[in-house]
PDB file of C-alpha atoms in Angstrom:
ATOM      1  CA  UNK A 192     138.336-109.162 -86.677  1.00  0.00           C
ATOM      2  CA  UNK A 193     140.952-111.975 -87.734  1.00  0.00           C
ATOM      3  CA  UNK A 194     142.159-113.530 -91.082  1.00  0.00           C
ATOM      4  CA  UNK A 195     143.412-116.732 -92.001  1.00  0.00           C
ATOM      5  CA  UNK A 196     146.599-118.327 -90.233  1.00  0.00           C
ATOM      6  CA  UNK A 197     149.609-117.827 -92.079  1.00  0.00           C
ATOM      7  CA  UNK A 198     151.858-120.803 -91.840  1.00  0.00           C
ATOM      8  CA  UNK A 199     155.549-120.184 -91.163  1.00  0.00           C
ATOM      9  CA  UNK A 200     158.570-122.753 -91.143  1.00  0.00           C
ATOM     10  CA  UNK A 201     157.673-124.789 -87.944  1.00  0.00           C
ATOM     11  CA  UNK A 202     160.651-125.911 -85.672  1.00  0.00           C
ATOM     12  CA  UNK A 203     162.460-129.176 -86.850  1.00  0.00           C
ATOM     13  CA  UNK A 204     161.060-131.355 -83.899  1.00  0.00           C
ATOM     14  CA  UNK A 205     164.070-133.618 -82.529  1.00  0.00           C
ATOM     15  CA  UNK A 206     163.360-137.008 -80.976  1.00  0.00           C
ATOM     16  CA  UNK A 207     165.590-135.819 -78.079  1.00  0.00           C
ATOM     17  CA  UNK A 208     167.747-132.453 -77.644  1.00  0.00           C
ATOM     18  CA  UNK A 209     170.913-132.647 -75.907  1.00  0.00           C
ATOM     19  CA  UNK A 210     171.526-129.610 -73.763  1.00  0.00           C
ATOM     20  CA  UNK A 211     174.987-128.558 -73.184  1.00  0.00           C
ATOM     21  CA  UNK A 212     175.180-124.800 -73.600  1.00  0.00           C
ATOM     22  CA  UNK A 213     173.999-121.772 -70.810  1.00  0.00           C
ATOM     23  CA  UNK A 214     172.015-120.146 -72.431  1.00  0.00           C
ATOM     24  CA  UNK A 215     169.717-122.848 -73.119  1.00  0.00           C
ATOM     25  CA  UNK A 216     170.326-124.179 -69.312  1.00  0.00           C
ATOM     26  CA  UNK A 217     169.254-120.489 -67.865  1.00  0.00           C
ATOM     27  CA  UNK A 218     166.232-120.795 -70.050  1.00  0.00           C
ATOM     28  CA  UNK A 219     165.313-124.011 -68.402  1.00  0.00           C
ATOM     29  CA  UNK A 220     166.144-122.519 -65.270  1.00  0.00           C
ATOM     30  CA  UNK A 221     162.506-121.954 -64.213  1.00  0.00           C
ATOM     31  CA  UNK A 222     159.494-123.446 -63.229  1.00  0.00           C
ATOM     32  CA  UNK A 223     157.109-121.668 -65.554  1.00  0.00           C
ATOM     33  CA  UNK A 224     159.169-121.770 -68.545  1.00  0.00           C
ATOM     34  CA  UNK A 225     159.463-125.651 -67.899  1.00  0.00           C
ATOM     35  CA  UNK A 226     155.582-125.620 -67.812  1.00  0.00           C
ATOM     36  CA  UNK A 227     155.165-124.130 -70.886  1.00  0.00           C
ATOM     37  CA  UNK A 228     157.197-126.756 -72.749  1.00  0.00           C
ATOM     38  CA  UNK A 229     155.613-129.151 -70.817  1.00  0.00           C
ATOM     39  CA  UNK A 230     151.994-127.853 -72.269  1.00  0.00           C
ATOM     40  CA  UNK A 231     153.313-127.284 -75.741  1.00  0.00           C
ATOM     41  CA  UNK A 232     155.020-130.860 -75.639  1.00  0.00           C
ATOM     42  CA  UNK A 233     151.983-132.719 -74.704  1.00  0.00           C
ATOM     43  CA  UNK A 234     149.860-130.710 -77.217  1.00  0.00           C
ATOM     44  CA  UNK A 235     149.808-133.679 -79.464  1.00  0.00           C
ATOM     45  CA  UNK A 236     147.498-134.046 -81.837  1.00  0.00           C
ATOM     46  CA  UNK A 237     146.167-130.424 -81.254  1.00  0.00           C
ATOM     47  CA  UNK A 238     148.999-129.090 -82.647  1.00  0.00           C
ATOM     48  CA  UNK A 239     150.715-125.756 -82.294  1.00  0.00           C
ATOM     49  CA  UNK A 240     149.336-123.370 -79.606  1.00  0.00           C
ATOM     50  CA  UNK A 241     148.883-119.983 -78.998  1.00  0.00           C
ATOM     51  CA  UNK A 242     150.080-117.923 -75.556  1.00  0.00           C
ATOM     52  CA  UNK A 243     146.394-117.773 -74.590  1.00  0.00           C
ATOM     53  CA  UNK A 244     146.140-121.265 -75.208  1.00  0.00           C
ATOM     54  CA  UNK A 245     149.597-121.903 -73.225  1.00  0.00           C
ATOM     55  CA  UNK A 246     147.839-119.471 -70.426  1.00  0.00           C
ATOM     56  CA  UNK A 247     144.876-121.440 -70.220  1.00  0.00           C
ATOM     57  CA  UNK A 248     145.972-125.009 -69.633  1.00  0.00           C
ATOM     58  CA  UNK A 249     148.413-123.473 -67.060  1.00  0.00           C
ATOM     59  CA  UNK A 250     145.600-121.142 -65.335  1.00  0.00           C
ATOM     60  CA  UNK A 251     148.138-118.215 -65.851  1.00  0.00           C
ATOM     61  CA  UNK A 252     148.036-114.515 -67.020  1.00  0.00           C
ATOM     62  CA  UNK A 253     148.558-114.116 -70.577  1.00  0.00           C
ATOM     63  CA  UNK A 254     150.854-111.029 -69.952  1.00  0.00           C
ATOM     64  CA  UNK A 255     153.109-113.438 -67.609  1.00  0.00           C
ATOM     65  CA  UNK A 256     153.910-115.558 -70.061  1.00  0.00           C
ATOM     66  CA  UNK A 257     155.351-113.738 -73.166  1.00  0.00           C
ATOM     67  CA  UNK A 258     158.795-112.399 -71.690  1.00  0.00           C
ATOM     68  CA  UNK A 259     158.808-116.682 -70.541  1.00  0.00           C
ATOM     69  CA  UNK A 260     157.912-117.621 -74.373  1.00  0.00           C
ATOM     70  CA  UNK A 261     160.058-115.164 -75.995  1.00  0.00           C
ATOM     71  CA  UNK A 262     163.273-116.683 -74.019  1.00  0.00           C
ATOM     72  CA  UNK A 263     162.028-120.395 -74.485  1.00  0.00           C
ATOM     73  CA  UNK A 264     162.277-118.968 -78.593  1.00  0.00           C
ATOM     74  CA  UNK A 265     165.428-117.168 -78.461  1.00  0.00           C
ATOM     75  CA  UNK A 266     167.400-120.372 -77.370  1.00  0.00           C
ATOM     76  CA  UNK A 267     165.628-122.759 -79.964  1.00  0.00           C
ATOM     77  CA  UNK A 268     163.401-124.626 -77.467  1.00  0.00           C
ATOM     78  CA  UNK A 269     160.179-123.844 -79.256  1.00  0.00           C
ATOM     79  CA  UNK A 270     159.269-122.066 -82.514  1.00  0.00           C
ATOM     80  CA  UNK A 271     156.868-119.990 -84.314  1.00  0.00           C
ATOM     81  CA  UNK A 272     154.382-122.627 -86.542  1.00  0.00           C
ATOM     82  CA  UNK A 273     151.912-120.424 -87.706  1.00  0.00           C
ATOM     83  CA  UNK A 274     150.733-116.862 -87.415  1.00  0.00           C
ATOM     84  CA  UNK A 275     147.375-114.919 -87.816  1.00  0.00           C
ATOM     85  CA  UNK A 276     145.810-111.319 -87.846  1.00  0.00           C
ATOM     86  CA  UNK A 277     143.289-110.551 -85.096  1.00  0.00           C
ATOM     87  CA  UNK A 278     141.952-107.023 -84.782  1.00  0.00           C
ATOM     88  CA  UNK A 279     145.148-105.774 -86.060  1.00  0.00           C
ATOM     89  CA  UNK A 280     147.702-107.785 -83.836  1.00  0.00           C
ATOM     90  CA  UNK A 281     149.941-110.513 -84.954  1.00  0.00           C
ATOM     91  CA  UNK A 282     148.579-113.967 -83.060  1.00  0.00           C
ATOM     92  CA  UNK A 283     151.862-116.514 -83.107  1.00  0.00           C
ATOM     93  CA  UNK A 284     151.103-120.258 -82.692  1.00  0.00           C
ATOM     94  CA  UNK A 285     153.968-121.734 -80.980  1.00  0.00           C
ATOM     95  CA  UNK A 286     155.536-126.000 -81.736  1.00  0.00           C
ATOM     96  CA  UNK A 287     158.099-127.409 -79.445  1.00  0.00           C
ATOM     97  CA  UNK A 288     161.254-127.743 -81.519  1.00  0.00           C
ATOM     98  CA  UNK A 289     162.233-131.431 -79.363  1.00  0.00           C
ATOM     99  CA  UNK A 290     160.408-134.169 -77.888  1.00  0.00           C
ATOM    100  CA  UNK A 291     162.787-135.009 -75.095  1.00  0.00           C
ATOM    101  CA  UNK A 292     165.338-133.138 -73.319  1.00  0.00           C
ATOM    102  CA  UNK A 293     168.642-134.807 -72.141  1.00  0.00           C
ATOM    103  CA  UNK A 294     171.688-132.411 -69.849  1.00  0.00           C
ATOM    104  CA  UNK A 295     174.875-133.329 -71.014  1.00  0.00           C
ATOM    105  CA  UNK A 296     176.210-135.517 -68.235  1.00  0.00           C
ATOM    106  CA  UNK A 297     179.809-133.583 -68.712  1.00  0.00           C
ATOM    107  CA  UNK A 298     178.374-130.066 -67.981  1.00  0.00           C
ATOM    108  CA  UNK A 299     178.636-131.372 -64.133  1.00  0.00           C
ATOM    109  CA  UNK A 300     182.293-132.055 -64.365  1.00  0.00           C
ATOM    110  CA  UNK A 301     184.359-130.151 -61.823  1.00  0.00           C
ATOM    111  CA  UNK A 302     185.605-126.743 -63.253  1.00  0.00           C
ATOM    112  CA  UNK A 303     182.667-127.071 -66.137  1.00  0.00           C
ATOM    113  CA  UNK A 304     182.069-123.214 -67.034  1.00  0.00           C
ATOM    114  CA  UNK A 305     177.924-124.256 -67.287  1.00  0.00           C
ATOM    115  CA  UNK A 306     178.097-126.237 -64.122  1.00  0.00           C
ATOM    116  CA  UNK A 307     176.171-123.817 -61.863  1.00  0.00           C
ATOM    117  CA  UNK A 308     173.558-123.503 -64.292  1.00  0.00           C
ATOM    118  CA  UNK A 309     173.012-126.773 -64.920  1.00  0.00           C
ATOM    119  CA  UNK A 310     171.924-127.445 -61.103  1.00  0.00           C
ATOM    120  CA  UNK A 311     169.904-124.545 -61.499  1.00  0.00           C
ATOM    121  CA  UNK A 312     167.975-126.037 -64.408  1.00  0.00           C
ATOM    122  CA  UNK A 313     167.623-129.148 -62.462  1.00  0.00           C
ATOM    123  CA  UNK A 314     166.596-126.995 -59.024  1.00  0.00           C
ATOM    124  CA  UNK A 315     163.830-125.282 -61.370  1.00  0.00           C
ATOM    125  CA  UNK A 316     162.945-129.102 -62.554  1.00  0.00           C
ATOM    126  CA  UNK A 317     162.135-129.817 -58.795  1.00  0.00           C
ATOM    127  CA  UNK A 318     160.463-126.447 -58.231  1.00  0.00           C
ATOM    128  CA  UNK A 319     158.028-127.753 -61.147  1.00  0.00           C
ATOM    129  CA  UNK A 320     157.268-131.143 -59.453  1.00  0.00           C
ATOM    130  CA  UNK A 321     156.631-129.281 -56.225  1.00  0.00           C
ATOM    131  CA  UNK A 322     154.236-126.948 -57.701  1.00  0.00           C
ATOM    132  CA  UNK A 323     152.425-130.111 -59.816  1.00  0.00           C
ATOM    133  CA  UNK A 324     152.506-132.256 -57.132  1.00  0.00           C
ATOM    134  CA  UNK A 325     150.590-129.794 -54.250  1.00  0.00           C
ATOM    135  CA  UNK A 326     148.108-128.757 -57.023  1.00  0.00           C
ATOM    136  CA  UNK A 327     146.785-132.074 -57.397  1.00  0.00           C
ATOM    137  CA  UNK A 328     146.902-132.851 -53.888  1.00  0.00           C
ATOM    138  CA  UNK A 329     144.901-129.919 -53.055  1.00  0.00           C
ATOM    139  CA  UNK A 330     142.385-130.997 -56.156  1.00  0.00           C
ATOM    140  CA  UNK A 331     142.544-134.484 -54.418  1.00  0.00           C
ATOM    141  CA  UNK A 332     143.427-135.878 -57.202  1.00  0.00           C
ATOM    142  CA  UNK A 333     146.174-138.071 -56.017  1.00  0.00           C
ATOM    143  CA  UNK A 334     146.388-141.117 -53.500  1.00  0.00           C
ATOM    144  CA  UNK A 335     148.916-141.800 -51.064  1.00  0.00           C
ATOM    145  CA  UNK A 336     146.208-143.643 -48.811  1.00  0.00           C
ATOM    146  CA  UNK A 337     145.575-146.467 -51.180  1.00  0.00           C
ATOM    147  CA  UNK A 338     147.086-150.142 -49.973  1.00  0.00           C
ATOM    148  CA  UNK A 339     150.222-151.211 -52.207  1.00  0.00           C
ATOM    149  CA  UNK A 340     149.220-155.040 -51.567  1.00  0.00           C
ATOM    150  CA  UNK A 341     148.302-157.368 -54.453  1.00  0.00           C
ATOM    151  CA  UNK A 342     144.409-156.823 -55.265  1.00  0.00           C
ATOM    152  CA  UNK A 343     144.141-153.305 -53.972  1.00  0.00           C
ATOM    153  CA  UNK A 344     142.402-150.573 -56.258  1.00  0.00           C
ATOM    154  CA  UNK A 345     142.883-147.084 -56.540  1.00  0.00           C
ATOM    155  CA  UNK A 346     146.274-145.403 -58.087  1.00  0.00           C
ATOM    156  CA  UNK A 347     148.307-146.044 -54.892  1.00  0.00           C
ATOM    157  CA  UNK A 348     151.528-142.951 -54.600  1.00  0.00           C
ATOM    158  CA  UNK A 349     154.798-143.876 -52.940  1.00  0.00           C
ATOM    159  CA  UNK A 350     157.245-141.251 -51.518  1.00  0.00           C
ATOM    160  CA  UNK A 351     160.667-142.591 -50.294  1.00  0.00           C
ATOM    161  CA  UNK A 352     163.533-140.560 -48.654  1.00  0.00           C
ATOM    162  CA  UNK A 353     166.649-142.567 -47.518  1.00  0.00           C
ATOM    163  CA  UNK A 354     170.096-141.884 -46.975  1.00  0.00           C
ATOM    164  CA  UNK A 355     172.131-144.765 -47.158  1.00  0.00           C
ATOM    165  CA  UNK A 356     175.759-145.796 -47.214  1.00  0.00           C
ATOM    166  CA  UNK A 357     176.544-147.768 -50.042  1.00  0.00           C
ATOM    167  CA  UNK A 358     179.679-148.885 -52.014  1.00  0.00           C
ATOM    168  CA  UNK A 359     180.882-146.883 -55.035  1.00  0.00           C
ATOM    169  CA  UNK A 360     180.012-150.423 -57.076  1.00  0.00           C
ATOM    170  CA  UNK A 361     176.718-150.688 -55.226  1.00  0.00           C
ATOM    171  CA  UNK A 362     175.761-147.403 -56.187  1.00  0.00           C
ATOM    172  CA  UNK A 363     176.535-147.798 -59.868  1.00  0.00           C
ATOM    173  CA  UNK A 364     174.519-150.824 -59.848  1.00  0.00           C
ATOM    174  CA  UNK A 365     171.837-149.164 -58.188  1.00  0.00           C
ATOM    175  CA  UNK A 366     172.155-146.133 -61.034  1.00  0.00           C
ATOM    176  CA  UNK A 367     172.063-148.904 -63.866  1.00  0.00           C
ATOM    177  CA  UNK A 368     168.558-150.338 -62.212  1.00  0.00           C
ATOM    178  CA  UNK A 369     167.039-147.335 -62.207  1.00  0.00           C
ATOM    179  CA  UNK A 370     168.224-146.809 -65.893  1.00  0.00           C
ATOM    180  CA  UNK A 371     166.950-150.450 -66.541  1.00  0.00           C
ATOM    181  CA  UNK A 372     163.296-149.490 -65.289  1.00  0.00           C
ATOM    182  CA  UNK A 373     163.323-146.043 -67.524  1.00  0.00           C
ATOM    183  CA  UNK A 374     164.586-147.664 -70.380  1.00  0.00           C
ATOM    184  CA  UNK A 375     161.561-150.306 -69.793  1.00  0.00           C
ATOM    185  CA  UNK A 376     158.910-147.905 -69.722  1.00  0.00           C
ATOM    186  CA  UNK A 377     160.184-146.015 -72.773  1.00  0.00           C
ATOM    187  CA  UNK A 378     159.983-149.114 -74.748  1.00  0.00           C
ATOM    188  CA  UNK A 379     156.627-149.615 -73.963  1.00  0.00           C
ATOM    189  CA  UNK A 380     155.413-146.319 -74.480  1.00  0.00           C
ATOM    190  CA  UNK A 381     152.368-144.353 -73.568  1.00  0.00           C
ATOM    191  CA  UNK A 382     149.461-146.667 -72.863  1.00  0.00           C
ATOM    192  CA  UNK A 383     146.146-145.619 -75.104  1.00  0.00           C
ATOM    193  CA  UNK A 384     143.759-147.557 -72.904  1.00  0.00           C
ATOM    194  CA  UNK A 385     140.686-145.853 -71.456  1.00  0.00           C
ATOM    195  CA  UNK A 386     141.258-146.383 -67.801  1.00  0.00           C
ATOM    196  CA  UNK A 387     145.054-145.060 -68.335  1.00  0.00           C
ATOM    197  CA  UNK A 388     146.021-142.101 -66.078  1.00  0.00           C
ATOM    198  CA  UNK A 389     149.024-139.972 -65.894  1.00  0.00           C
ATOM    199  CA  UNK A 390     152.133-141.138 -63.849  1.00  0.00           C
ATOM    200  CA  UNK A 391     154.725-138.807 -62.351  1.00  0.00           C
ATOM    201  CA  UNK A 392     157.834-140.218 -61.304  1.00  0.00           C
ATOM    202  CA  UNK A 393     160.394-137.994 -60.105  1.00  0.00           C
ATOM    203  CA  UNK A 394     163.802-139.632 -59.243  1.00  0.00           C
ATOM    204  CA  UNK A 395     167.204-138.069 -57.735  1.00  0.00           C
ATOM    205  CA  UNK A 396     169.785-140.079 -56.981  1.00  0.00           C
ATOM    206  CA  UNK A 397     173.385-138.743 -55.826  1.00  0.00           C
ATOM    207  CA  UNK A 398     176.289-139.701 -53.764  1.00  0.00           C
ATOM    208  CA  UNK A 399     178.154-137.069 -51.105  1.00  0.00           C
ATOM    209  CA  UNK A 400     181.854-137.552 -50.954  1.00  0.00           C
ATOM    210  CA  UNK A 401     182.529-136.806 -47.140  1.00  0.00           C
ATOM    211  CA  UNK A 402     184.587-134.210 -46.529  1.00  0.00           C
ATOM    212  CA  UNK A 403     188.335-134.191 -45.548  1.00  0.00           C
ATOM    213  CA  UNK A 404     189.723-135.415 -42.398  1.00  0.00           C
ATOM    214  CA  UNK A 405     185.799-136.730 -41.367  1.00  0.00           C
ATOM    215  CA  UNK A 406     184.121-139.958 -41.082  1.00  0.00           C
ATOM    216  CA  UNK A 407     181.044-140.968 -42.948  1.00  0.00           C
ATOM    217  CA  UNK A 408     180.018-143.315 -40.754  1.00  0.00           C
ATOM    218  CA  UNK A 409     178.982-141.108 -38.043  1.00  0.00           C
ATOM    219  CA  UNK A 410     176.517-139.106 -40.591  1.00  0.00           C
ATOM    220  CA  UNK A 411     173.104-141.188 -40.096  1.00  0.00           C
ATOM    221  CA  UNK A 412     169.715-139.827 -40.966  1.00  0.00           C
ATOM    222  CA  UNK A 413     166.729-141.226 -40.730  1.00  0.00           C
ATOM    223  CA  UNK A 414     164.163-142.315 -43.758  1.00  0.00           C
ATOM    224  CA  UNK A 415     160.992-141.344 -44.652  1.00  0.00           C
ATOM    225  CA  UNK A 416     158.546-143.773 -46.773  1.00  0.00           C
ATOM    226  CA  UNK A 417     154.833-143.284 -47.422  1.00  0.00           C
TER     227      UNK A 417
END
């Protein structure tokens, strides 16, 4: 037995949420919670989703999601957008409170009390990418064998992992170049073309200060590229 849904005040959707508190960072430091956020933020016109619908999208047991959903709700990353009574049990529909997230850069500064929590959130995001990548690879949905030459068909994937010695100025310029790529994509917006595909771009750039008393020029590592 079910009754018509009762609408409640849905969370106000921010274009971008700036994350700078420990509680929110801890909530983000889990690949499954990030996956739940991804599903809700990608729902679009399908609207708020129930725990059952989220579980189906993630191919996870519904009971496994409840505590993660509650933690996301507790810190305001998601909210209840509607409820209905199903066989005497209140079923909630959830919606995201923001369209995107940005971690405040100052929380990574030396001495920041939330620095470790921020890095844990980044590591969870890396795990999330790894989990998704493996699932798509096993399902034969990605392609690293297609040529990148002009005129080639297919969806050529790319993987690069290198350690270079750069001057601080060159590294700052590289960061600006990467920012420009993301700004360009953001300005273009998502494609609604019939042949459009979901493209994942994961970027990690960091410079390592040499330990005192060591010569970083002796630290050379081979690169990997595909």
